[in-house]
XYZ file of C-alpha atoms in Angstrom:
735
model
C 49.122 93.934 89.526
C 48.559 93.716 85.784
C 46.734 97.074 85.789
C 49.488 98.791 87.738
C 52.201 97.391 85.451
C 50.108 98.323 82.422
C 50.077 101.929 83.564
C 53.828 101.777 84.380
C 54.552 100.469 80.866
C 52.573 103.217 79.161
C 54.133 105.883 81.428
C 57.646 104.630 80.613
C 56.818 104.603 76.898
C 55.560 108.221 77.006
C 58.250 109.562 79.390
C 61.080 107.627 77.763
C 63.561 110.494 77.970
C 63.104 110.753 81.700
C 63.290 106.965 82.268
C 66.419 106.595 80.135
C 68.038 109.510 81.930
C 67.368 107.979 85.350
C 68.983 104.642 84.429
C 71.989 106.254 82.701
C 72.431 108.461 85.797
C 72.329 105.406 88.051
C 74.862 103.606 85.871
C 77.160 106.632 85.934
C 76.801 107.032 89.699
C 77.557 103.345 90.290
C 80.534 103.480 87.933
C 82.009 106.522 89.635
C 81.502 104.894 93.045
C 83.267 101.724 91.888
C 86.194 103.702 90.444
C 86.717 105.836 93.526
C 86.164 103.076 96.131
C 89.173 101.559 97.863
C 90.406 98.267 96.488
C 88.787 95.271 98.190
C 90.938 92.734 99.899
C 90.298 89.027 100.197
C 86.895 88.254 101.702
C 87.296 86.903 105.220
C 86.232 83.251 105.397
C 84.555 82.535 108.688
C 82.146 79.735 109.556
C 80.217 80.689 112.716
C 79.346 77.852 115.068
C 81.963 75.374 113.855
C 84.692 73.980 116.070
C 87.407 74.989 113.603
C 86.185 78.620 113.765
C 86.002 78.577 117.565
C 89.601 77.386 117.700
C 90.713 80.086 115.220
C 89.021 82.778 117.325
C 90.660 81.385 120.425
C 94.105 81.592 118.776
C 93.465 85.280 118.004
C 92.801 85.901 121.695
C 95.473 83.752 123.332
C 98.263 84.221 120.747
C 98.014 87.943 119.816
C 100.260 89.275 117.099
C 100.846 85.927 115.369
C 98.866 86.970 112.264
C 96.961 83.687 112.229
C 94.911 84.888 109.266
C 97.931 86.053 107.262
C 99.144 84.509 104.013
C 101.665 81.661 104.052
C 104.037 80.317 101.468
C 105.965 77.073 101.438
C 109.100 77.294 99.358
C 109.950 73.705 98.533
C 113.468 72.733 97.468
C 114.508 69.504 95.768
C 118.169 68.545 95.255
C 119.482 67.503 91.835
C 119.657 63.797 91.098
C 122.364 62.126 93.152
C 122.614 65.026 95.614
C 121.037 65.872 98.941
C 119.779 69.020 100.498
C 122.298 68.640 103.280
C 125.227 68.998 100.871
C 127.199 72.182 101.642
C 126.478 73.882 98.286
C 122.724 73.209 98.394
C 122.575 74.151 102.064
C 124.281 77.487 101.347
C 121.785 78.198 98.548
C 118.842 77.552 100.844
C 120.349 79.713 103.602
C 120.750 82.562 101.125
C 117.145 82.136 99.879
C 115.850 82.229 103.472
C 117.805 85.459 104.062
C 116.304 87.028 100.909
C 112.792 85.978 101.960
C 113.190 87.568 105.407
C 113.815 91.067 103.983
C 110.210 91.779 102.980
C 108.306 94.437 104.976
C 105.167 92.267 105.131
C 107.002 89.151 106.221
C 106.405 88.067 109.851
C 108.871 85.145 109.977
C 110.647 82.640 107.775
C 111.563 79.163 109.102
C 115.007 77.754 108.320
C 114.534 74.173 107.036
C 117.639 72.950 108.870
C 116.704 74.466 112.245
C 113.017 73.419 111.928
C 113.980 69.884 110.841
C 112.039 70.419 107.611
C 114.199 68.079 105.550
C 112.855 64.746 104.300
C 114.261 61.450 105.632
C 116.098 60.748 102.378
C 117.523 64.276 102.395
C 116.353 65.177 98.904
C 113.546 67.613 99.727
C 113.294 70.532 102.183
C 111.020 73.476 102.637
C 110.994 76.935 104.219
C 107.712 78.412 105.437
C 107.085 82.132 105.012
C 104.369 83.847 107.095
C 102.976 87.254 106.156
C 101.078 89.978 108.011
C 98.235 90.178 105.515
C 96.126 87.747 103.475
C 97.084 86.470 100.046
C 94.707 88.838 98.226
C 96.007 91.808 100.197
C 99.666 90.983 99.652
C 101.553 93.597 97.642
C 102.789 92.719 94.152
C 106.278 93.608 95.316
C 106.116 90.925 98.034
C 104.874 88.338 95.516
C 107.598 89.310 93.075
C 110.270 89.049 95.774
C 108.974 85.542 96.575
C 109.192 84.469 92.948
C 112.610 86.100 92.474
C 114.027 84.275 95.489
C 112.837 80.979 94.063
C 114.290 81.834 90.664
C 117.702 82.606 92.189
C 117.708 79.159 93.859
C 116.727 77.514 90.559
C 119.768 79.129 88.893
C 121.920 77.393 91.506
C 120.614 74.032 90.234
C 117.805 73.270 92.706
C 114.185 72.508 91.835
C 112.095 75.133 93.604
C 108.290 75.364 93.792
C 106.054 77.608 95.881
C 102.816 76.480 97.594
C 100.383 78.149 99.917
C 98.016 81.105 99.423
C 100.632 83.852 99.119
C 100.512 83.653 95.285
C 96.736 83.673 95.243
C 95.538 85.666 92.215
C 92.259 87.368 91.298
C 90.348 84.949 89.056
C 89.663 85.855 85.463
C 86.943 84.512 83.229
C 88.714 84.601 79.902
C 87.371 85.278 76.414
C 84.664 82.597 76.621
C 82.486 84.981 78.593
C 82.414 87.280 75.518
C 81.623 84.281 73.363
C 78.597 83.572 75.580
C 77.280 87.105 75.016
C 77.939 86.771 71.281
C 75.882 83.552 71.172
C 73.090 85.362 73.004
C 73.162 88.092 70.399
C 72.903 85.613 67.523
C 69.968 83.859 69.233
C 68.143 87.163 69.726
C 68.699 88.144 66.062
C 67.289 84.796 64.892
C 64.357 85.098 67.325
C 63.362 88.643 66.352
C 64.743 88.872 62.817
C 65.813 92.422 63.586
C 69.055 93.894 64.940
C 67.200 96.632 66.777
C 64.802 94.291 68.554
C 67.658 91.922 69.347
C 69.809 94.712 70.720
C 67.243 95.903 73.275
C 67.572 92.898 75.652
C 71.348 92.943 75.383
C 71.541 96.690 76.043
C 69.271 96.652 79.074
C 70.954 93.511 80.498
C 74.370 95.106 80.216
C 73.119 98.284 81.886
C 71.568 96.254 84.726
C 74.713 94.191 85.254
C 76.856 97.324 85.027
C 74.894 98.964 87.811
C 74.834 95.793 89.962
C 78.486 94.882 89.564
C 79.653 98.469 89.969
C 77.637 98.759 93.183
C 79.224 95.535 94.463
C 82.700 96.757 93.549
C 82.075 100.065 95.301
C 80.885 98.367 98.468
C 83.363 95.454 98.336
C 85.798 96.959 100.828
C 83.182 98.197 103.273
C 81.169 94.986 103.214
C 84.052 92.549 102.891
C 82.960 91.125 99.548
C 85.227 88.699 97.649
C 85.910 88.706 93.901
C 83.623 85.694 93.405
C 80.682 87.773 94.572
C 80.739 90.102 91.603
C 81.383 87.215 89.197
C 78.314 85.412 90.410
C 76.183 88.589 90.222
C 77.415 89.192 86.664
C 76.686 85.559 85.676
C 73.099 85.494 87.008
C 72.268 89.152 86.335
C 73.279 88.928 82.699
C 71.293 85.758 82.103
C 68.038 86.832 83.739
C 68.397 90.410 82.428
C 68.432 89.194 78.810
C 65.590 86.730 79.411
C 63.284 89.165 81.228
C 63.695 91.752 78.505
C 63.219 89.082 75.841
C 59.865 88.090 77.215
C 58.521 91.620 77.310
C 59.783 92.522 73.808
C 58.202 89.300 72.499
C 54.866 90.105 74.084
C 55.057 93.636 72.706
C 55.482 92.290 69.186
C 52.543 89.920 69.719
C 50.359 92.820 70.862
C 51.401 94.808 67.759
C 50.400 91.821 65.609
C 46.913 92.096 67.044
C 46.678 95.651 65.716
C 47.235 97.678 68.866
C 48.917 101.073 68.934
C 52.503 101.037 70.083
C 51.960 102.755 73.405
C 49.033 100.467 74.174
C 51.077 97.423 73.099
C 53.909 98.456 75.449
C 51.469 98.836 78.310
C 49.849 95.496 77.726
C 53.225 93.779 77.276
C 54.415 95.068 80.647
C 51.032 94.306 82.264
C 51.022 90.651 81.130
C 54.598 89.472 80.474
C 55.808 91.971 83.050
C 53.643 90.281 85.721
C 55.336 87.003 84.902
C 58.718 88.771 85.118
C 57.930 90.081 88.595
C 56.940 86.692 89.980
C 59.786 84.910 88.220
C 62.193 87.444 89.598
C 60.724 86.983 93.059
C 61.375 83.248 92.966
C 65.024 83.873 91.993
C 65.422 86.447 94.753
C 63.833 84.153 97.353
C 66.164 81.349 96.349
C 69.306 83.564 96.481
C 68.457 85.394 99.702
C 67.522 82.038 101.237
C 71.220 81.066 101.111
C 71.562 83.070 104.294
C 69.972 80.242 106.275
C 73.225 78.277 105.846
C 74.909 80.848 108.063
C 78.132 81.031 106.057
C 78.787 84.758 105.611
C 80.549 84.411 102.283
C 77.652 82.440 100.817
C 75.145 84.886 102.302
C 76.884 87.883 100.739
C 77.093 86.158 97.361
C 73.378 85.336 97.453
C 72.244 88.840 98.510
C 74.497 90.532 95.992
C 73.244 88.368 93.181
C 69.637 88.878 94.364
C 70.131 92.660 94.211
C 71.323 92.361 90.595
C 68.284 90.278 89.718
C 65.996 92.887 91.289
C 67.706 95.576 89.157
C 67.123 93.363 86.062
C 63.409 93.180 86.867
C 63.072 96.956 87.305
C 64.957 97.666 84.115
C 62.779 95.220 82.163
C 59.592 96.873 83.450
C 60.671 100.497 82.786
C 63.602 100.802 80.381
C 62.378 98.246 77.855
C 59.107 100.154 77.154
C 61.130 103.384 77.050
C 63.516 101.946 74.465
C 60.587 100.513 72.520
C 59.356 104.073 72.281
C 62.686 105.170 70.817
C 62.762 102.215 68.389
C 59.352 103.045 66.903
C 58.563 101.114 63.772
C 61.975 99.401 63.734
C 60.539 96.793 66.097
C 58.011 94.961 63.932
C 54.915 92.950 64.876
C 55.130 89.205 65.536
C 55.300 87.259 62.326
C 56.690 90.173 60.338
C 60.439 89.860 59.698
C 62.740 92.560 58.670
C 65.085 92.539 55.702
C 67.723 90.697 57.748
C 65.903 87.331 57.697
C 63.299 87.920 55.045
C 59.555 88.424 55.221
C 57.002 86.251 56.920
C 54.062 84.492 55.242
C 51.646 86.600 53.270
C 48.565 87.832 55.086
C 46.198 86.115 52.671
C 47.751 82.733 53.311
C 47.057 80.760 56.524
C 50.044 80.540 58.885
C 51.569 77.132 59.299
C 51.696 75.706 62.822
C 55.050 76.597 64.387
C 57.404 74.043 65.931
C 56.106 74.714 69.393
C 52.547 73.973 68.310
C 53.530 70.769 66.561
C 55.597 69.573 69.544
C 52.844 70.380 72.075
C 50.284 68.568 69.892
C 52.534 65.501 69.858
C 53.000 65.558 73.658
C 49.283 65.912 74.224
C 48.672 62.838 72.049
C 51.487 60.768 73.686
C 51.770 62.116 77.256
C 52.651 58.811 78.963
C 55.503 58.013 76.592
C 56.970 61.503 76.782
C 56.647 61.554 80.583
C 58.377 58.204 81.036
C 61.129 59.060 78.561
C 61.843 62.379 80.319
C 61.837 60.953 83.828
C 64.016 57.929 82.884
C 66.471 60.180 81.006
C 66.905 62.567 83.937
C 67.113 59.625 86.312
C 69.988 58.151 84.284
C 71.789 61.482 84.244
C 71.419 61.715 88.033
C 73.044 58.327 88.719
C 76.599 59.767 89.147
C 75.291 61.986 91.922
C 75.110 58.868 94.142
C 78.940 58.919 94.117
C 79.129 62.598 95.126
C 82.235 63.477 97.173
C 82.360 66.919 98.742
C 85.326 69.040 99.707
C 86.926 72.466 99.314
C 89.702 73.065 96.796
C 93.338 73.163 97.954
C 96.646 73.144 96.122
C 96.108 69.453 95.308
C 93.216 70.431 93.050
C 95.285 72.962 91.067
C 96.434 72.117 87.524
C 99.735 70.273 87.345
C 101.130 73.187 85.347
C 101.046 75.482 88.430
C 103.893 75.922 90.933
C 101.379 75.457 93.747
C 100.485 71.974 92.529
C 104.084 70.993 91.955
C 104.987 72.155 95.479
C 102.088 70.093 96.785
C 103.388 66.980 94.990
C 106.952 67.533 96.168
C 105.828 67.801 99.811
C 103.771 64.595 99.413
C 106.791 62.886 97.918
C 109.158 63.957 100.685
C 106.996 64.017 103.778
C 103.840 61.975 102.918
C 100.448 62.979 101.574
C 99.116 64.151 104.946
C 101.800 66.787 105.226
C 99.839 69.078 102.912
C 96.909 69.071 105.384
C 98.300 69.415 108.903
C 95.788 69.600 111.744
C 96.224 72.192 114.433
C 94.979 71.089 117.838
C 94.333 73.944 120.267
C 94.232 72.936 123.959
C 92.538 75.501 126.231
C 93.588 74.536 129.754
C 92.667 77.822 131.420
C 90.204 76.099 133.759
C 92.489 73.147 134.404
C 94.602 72.664 137.558
C 97.718 71.452 135.709
C 97.892 72.814 132.131
C 101.310 71.232 131.359
C 99.980 67.776 132.299
C 96.920 68.369 130.100
C 99.099 69.322 127.149
C 101.185 66.136 127.559
C 98.106 63.949 127.987
C 96.514 65.406 124.863
C 99.625 64.702 122.786
C 99.828 61.110 124.059
C 96.155 60.511 123.257
C 96.532 61.760 119.746
C 99.624 59.600 119.147
C 97.515 56.543 119.867
C 94.985 57.260 117.142
C 95.052 55.655 113.694
C 96.549 57.431 110.658
C 98.751 59.730 112.776
C 102.296 60.161 111.426
C 103.658 63.004 113.546
C 102.584 64.834 116.680
C 104.706 67.878 117.575
C 105.331 68.888 121.188
C 102.828 71.343 122.634
C 103.671 75.003 122.079
C 102.145 77.060 124.956
C 101.383 80.764 124.907
C 103.022 83.256 127.223
C 100.340 82.816 129.895
C 100.865 79.047 129.742
C 97.135 78.309 129.696
C 96.738 77.469 125.985
C 98.923 75.434 123.666
C 98.908 74.349 120.027
C 99.858 70.855 118.801
C 100.440 70.129 115.131
C 99.275 66.726 113.874
C 100.438 65.278 110.539
C 97.920 62.705 109.158
C 98.998 59.791 107.039
C 96.409 60.445 104.329
C 95.808 63.344 101.991
C 93.678 66.284 103.224
C 90.547 65.425 101.179
C 90.439 61.771 102.165
C 87.743 60.065 104.295
C 90.552 58.707 106.515
C 91.670 62.248 107.433
C 88.047 63.205 108.180
C 87.747 60.216 110.516
C 90.984 61.274 112.267
C 89.556 64.792 112.888
C 86.475 63.194 114.486
C 88.677 60.839 116.469
C 90.685 63.703 117.939
C 87.496 65.475 118.880
C 86.107 62.384 120.544
C 89.344 62.054 122.547
C 89.093 65.718 123.468
C 85.620 65.154 124.888
C 87.070 62.512 127.267
C 89.932 64.880 128.247
C 87.408 67.642 128.991
C 85.422 65.338 131.237
C 88.594 64.508 133.218
C 90.406 67.847 133.268
C 87.937 70.659 132.251
C 90.253 71.486 129.360
C 88.848 72.159 125.886
C 90.514 70.415 122.937
C 89.670 71.983 119.596
C 90.831 70.983 116.089
C 91.336 73.641 113.403
C 93.429 74.343 110.318
C 92.351 74.462 106.678
C 91.640 70.717 106.557
C 89.460 70.754 109.643
C 87.728 73.872 108.428
C 86.912 72.221 105.104
C 85.447 69.221 106.944
C 83.311 71.492 109.137
C 82.097 73.465 106.147
C 81.046 70.302 104.305
C 79.113 69.031 107.348
C 77.500 72.440 107.911
C 76.318 72.649 104.325
C 75.022 69.059 104.406
C 73.067 69.771 107.602
C 71.567 72.990 106.093
C 70.457 71.460 102.788
C 67.108 70.037 103.922
C 66.039 73.171 105.942
C 67.050 75.304 102.988
C 65.044 73.191 100.591
C 62.020 73.370 102.830
C 62.239 77.148 103.223
C 62.935 78.082 99.596
C 60.715 75.538 97.916
C 57.949 76.171 100.485
C 57.946 79.926 99.975
C 58.061 79.610 96.212
C 55.363 76.957 96.307
C 53.034 79.402 98.088
C 53.987 82.133 95.616
C 53.160 79.858 92.680
C 49.795 78.920 94.191
C 48.953 82.632 94.131
C 50.188 82.969 90.510
C 48.535 79.891 89.053
C 45.634 79.495 91.490
C 46.289 75.758 91.587
C 47.712 73.149 93.924
C 48.945 70.542 91.475
C 50.734 72.883 89.070
C 53.102 74.306 91.713
C 53.619 70.771 93.095
C 54.550 69.503 89.644
C 56.866 72.476 89.226
C 58.746 71.644 92.477
C 59.077 67.961 91.652
C 60.323 68.749 88.139
C 62.933 71.012 89.661
C 64.205 68.240 91.918
C 64.622 65.998 88.872
C 66.598 68.641 86.929
C 68.880 69.623 89.843
C 69.729 66.005 90.585
C 70.525 65.362 86.939
C 72.707 68.509 86.894
C 74.567 67.360 90.008
C 75.137 64.038 88.286
C 76.679 65.785 85.319
C 78.921 67.850 87.584
C 80.156 64.655 89.299
C 80.795 62.949 85.956
C 82.873 65.866 84.627
C 84.638 67.339 87.678
C 84.942 64.204 89.825
C 85.091 61.305 87.362
C 86.796 63.256 84.570
C 84.300 62.609 81.743
C 84.848 65.225 78.993
C 87.248 67.000 81.388
C 89.539 67.980 78.527
C 86.686 69.584 76.571
C 85.654 71.579 79.702
C 89.189 72.657 80.536
C 89.253 70.685 83.822
C 92.938 69.842 84.310
C 92.517 68.205 87.729
C 89.589 66.163 88.936
C 88.674 65.803 92.594
C 85.856 66.238 95.088
C 82.973 68.558 94.157
C 83.020 71.782 96.135
C 81.076 71.509 99.407
C 78.857 74.501 98.617
C 77.959 73.319 95.089
C 74.829 71.238 95.970
C 73.152 73.852 98.117
C 74.195 76.635 95.767
C 72.820 74.814 92.741
C 69.581 74.128 94.574
C 69.138 77.841 95.246
C 70.078 79.256 91.904
C 68.615 76.495 89.716
C 65.308 76.553 91.584
C 64.930 80.258 90.914
C 65.822 79.900 87.249
C 63.598 76.857 86.818
C 60.625 78.783 88.112
C 61.320 81.458 85.460
C 60.434 79.041 82.671
C 57.604 77.579 84.667
C 55.998 80.997 85.136
C 56.587 82.225 81.564
C 55.334 79.062 79.889
C 52.453 78.015 82.155
C 51.006 81.475 82.586
C 50.314 81.448 78.873
C 48.550 78.080 79.287
C 46.542 79.398 82.202
C 45.671 82.529 80.298
C 44.248 80.402 77.472
C 42.404 78.169 79.981
C 40.893 81.157 81.802
C 39.643 82.482 78.487
C 37.694 79.320 77.824
C 39.937 76.832 76.082
C 39.931 73.154 77.016
C 43.004 71.933 79.071
C 44.697 70.130 76.182
C 44.108 73.014 73.776
C 45.369 75.450 76.406
C 48.661 73.530 76.567
C 49.037 73.805 72.764
C 48.155 77.499 72.844
C 50.724 78.148 75.569
C 53.425 76.483 73.436
C 52.322 78.290 70.318
C 52.961 81.621 72.005
C 55.699 80.762 74.484
C 57.815 77.841 73.234
C 59.926 79.874 70.777
C 60.742 82.606 73.274
C 61.346 80.187 76.168
C 63.690 78.162 73.930
C 65.565 81.296 72.982
C 65.783 82.347 76.583
C 67.118 78.964 77.694
C 69.757 78.901 74.901
C 70.790 82.466 75.896
C 71.066 81.562 79.590
C 73.019 78.434 78.787
C 75.416 80.436 76.589
C 75.947 83.040 79.300
C 76.593 80.445 81.995
C 78.836 78.325 79.758
C 80.923 81.395 79.095
C 82.163 81.237 82.680
C 83.581 77.728 82.168
C 86.691 79.529 80.898
C 87.324 81.070 84.315
C 90.663 80.412 86.089
C 88.759 79.962 89.352
C 87.652 76.361 89.772
C 84.631 77.410 91.785
C 83.391 79.746 89.033
C 84.121 77.139 86.351
C 82.126 74.492 88.214
C 79.212 76.853 88.855
C 79.115 77.948 85.204
C 78.989 74.357 83.952
C 76.494 73.238 86.582
C 74.104 76.051 85.905
C 74.356 75.706 82.131
C 73.603 71.967 82.179
C 70.858 72.481 84.769
C 69.110 75.060 82.482
C 69.336 72.577 79.641
C 67.758 69.759 81.660
C 65.075 71.995 83.187
C 64.082 74.024 80.123
C 64.177 71.303 77.460
C 63.350 68.162 79.409
C 61.229 69.249 82.372
C 59.397 72.355 81.135
C 59.193 71.437 77.433
C 58.378 67.730 77.833
C 57.401 66.656 81.345
C 55.274 69.687 82.148
C 52.944 69.515 79.120
C 52.717 65.715 79.509
C 51.644 65.991 83.155
C 49.144 68.798 82.349
C 47.683 66.748 79.511
C 47.226 63.804 81.859
C 45.712 65.884 84.639
C 43.268 67.752 82.419
C 41.003 70.076 84.351
C 42.289 68.718 87.668
C 45.540 70.616 87.020
C 43.750 73.903 87.695
C 41.799 72.696 90.723
C 41.873 74.911 93.851
C 39.683 74.571 96.962
C 36.959 77.230 96.987
C 37.922 78.464 100.483
C 41.520 78.923 99.361
C 40.432 80.611 96.140
C 38.491 83.155 98.199
C 41.404 83.684 100.584
C 44.131 84.214 98.014
C 44.719 87.645 96.543
C 43.979 88.007 92.844
C 47.195 89.160 91.267
C 45.804 88.795 87.732
C 49.003 87.605 86.044
C 46.981 86.650 82.972
C 45.904 90.253 82.441
C 42.139 89.529 82.616
C 41.604 93.019 84.014
C 43.419 94.488 81.038
C 41.332 92.468 78.588
C 38.131 93.775 80.163
C 39.508 97.296 80.257
C 40.654 97.361 76.637
C 37.534 95.589 75.350
C 35.386 98.235 77.047
C 37.597 100.884 75.494
C 37.206 99.318 72.041
C 33.416 99.311 72.470
C 33.445 102.973 73.426
C 35.562 103.868 70.390
C 33.155 101.925 68.102
C 30.198 103.870 69.565
C 32.002 107.153 68.939
C 32.675 106.202 65.344
C 28.996 105.215 64.907
């Protein structure tokens, strides 16, 4: 592989006009496609194989035309102090508001609070429910404005009016902090390279790669049913790895120049060596992201594949466009150790170079491996402690900031009708195979009334055929509580008994039941996903490092860092530690998909640093250095650039903490803290300590396996032989 990439690097350097033209053309094509593509609606949220999804599909069949997947809004009214909603003046205001709400072209129906008995027992709170034909993201701005205007008119009459539901759902925005993250990355690159030109190359190529990837996702969003979070995730990961991959190749290029090589030869060798590490690091990220498909949640699968595609583009750009741009830059990119005017000159050539910080740190770790190892493991273990209190759930209006009308509507409904009113359960009774459907409907309602934590059970509402009915159940506890989860399982257990007696199927659905099913599905998929992703990457790393213990150590270190990162997420988003600093206005359960998503993404990113840092150590070991010295050599060449890469990735991820979408905010924080733990604690401390303790055993590989594995030559041994032979030939010619 190193030889192929070496030739590719030299070709891209020589044919830089052609390479640059291709990538600019692809960026233009993707941009035009994104601009001309139809606007994407809200990504459909389906969970195949769950009971909640089966019930939802059954409703679509047995109750056609009800727009079960359409947006809903609950307009909640509260009377002024000392008054009631049943007072004539307040009642007239509500009636007028209901009439205004019914005029919209996308409105299916509006319930009158007084006819639907949607007035609290004390008479102070009432609500009208508005059902729409389309989802919240597809709802016209005119319909949303009409909803807000109707509420405002009622407020002018003296009522407190708030709006809940998904009708006011907005496209999330990331805010200015994303730009701050890129600015931090630029500063780190300038400090690392000491040159604006060299620092600009990784930023430029990363932006081009992300531009192509996100534009392609935007262009295909409508056709492939991709949500807005998909492009945000692709941007987040693509930008981070794009900068890092380019950073490693530019750094290796400068190191090759420092050894006296010509620029084209240096570009070829940089792509052949660091480029090989980029390919395998990129493969681990792609494996981890594509592996999310094993969870069988379409939204998560699409997010993973889209982000993986952006990573693949970042790899290709790093291998081709970076050497092309290095050709354009010429002498403006200086050899390693030679600074530009921006940060001053390096040491004089006649003076010995002082050991850099990476060398000094690695030497310390090699001398004190046990102490460093224990300190790192204990520190990560302490950070992981909050993860033992992990509570999973999906966000609802109760997790919104208290400044939003959705949250205030949620609180008013809890005040007037009880906390469980915000998470009603819909029970679907399929009595098509039953002899007496009406009796089955009545029996099901009676069984549910006898369960704990049930406040209200509405009469069964059959369809036109009379073979299927819906029953609404109001729990006594809030939607995200364990008590409500137990009630859902209790209804399903009762339904199993009813099926045994009557052949009728009793299914529980609704947003609350769907959230519970999603959490259970993700929990069940976590172990198989870990086995698949870690197993495939473990095999890949055996090929790269030609060792058993090094990949094993890499996998165990990853588990430490991801558990510590989950602990930090729990502490901030669930417990509320530093929540004000992070802009978390409302604490609550961690999103159900967060653990499995962090496992996938963090594993791929963790292997990036493992590959980049340890390949330098193996390269030194293969060329004859003792194990301890190889560790120091690896840090001398790689610590500075890995540190810069980690800081850049943390800055990019942290930039998304400013997002208005709680999911994006949580992912941004989780990935940023995970990179910190993995890069600076695991890879910079635990890894060299373990390698120092293992010595030569770290690079042990059974002979039969060594013969069976392909030789991918990540260290560039073939290039060394090739160039050494070329140097000898040139010396003979000169002689």
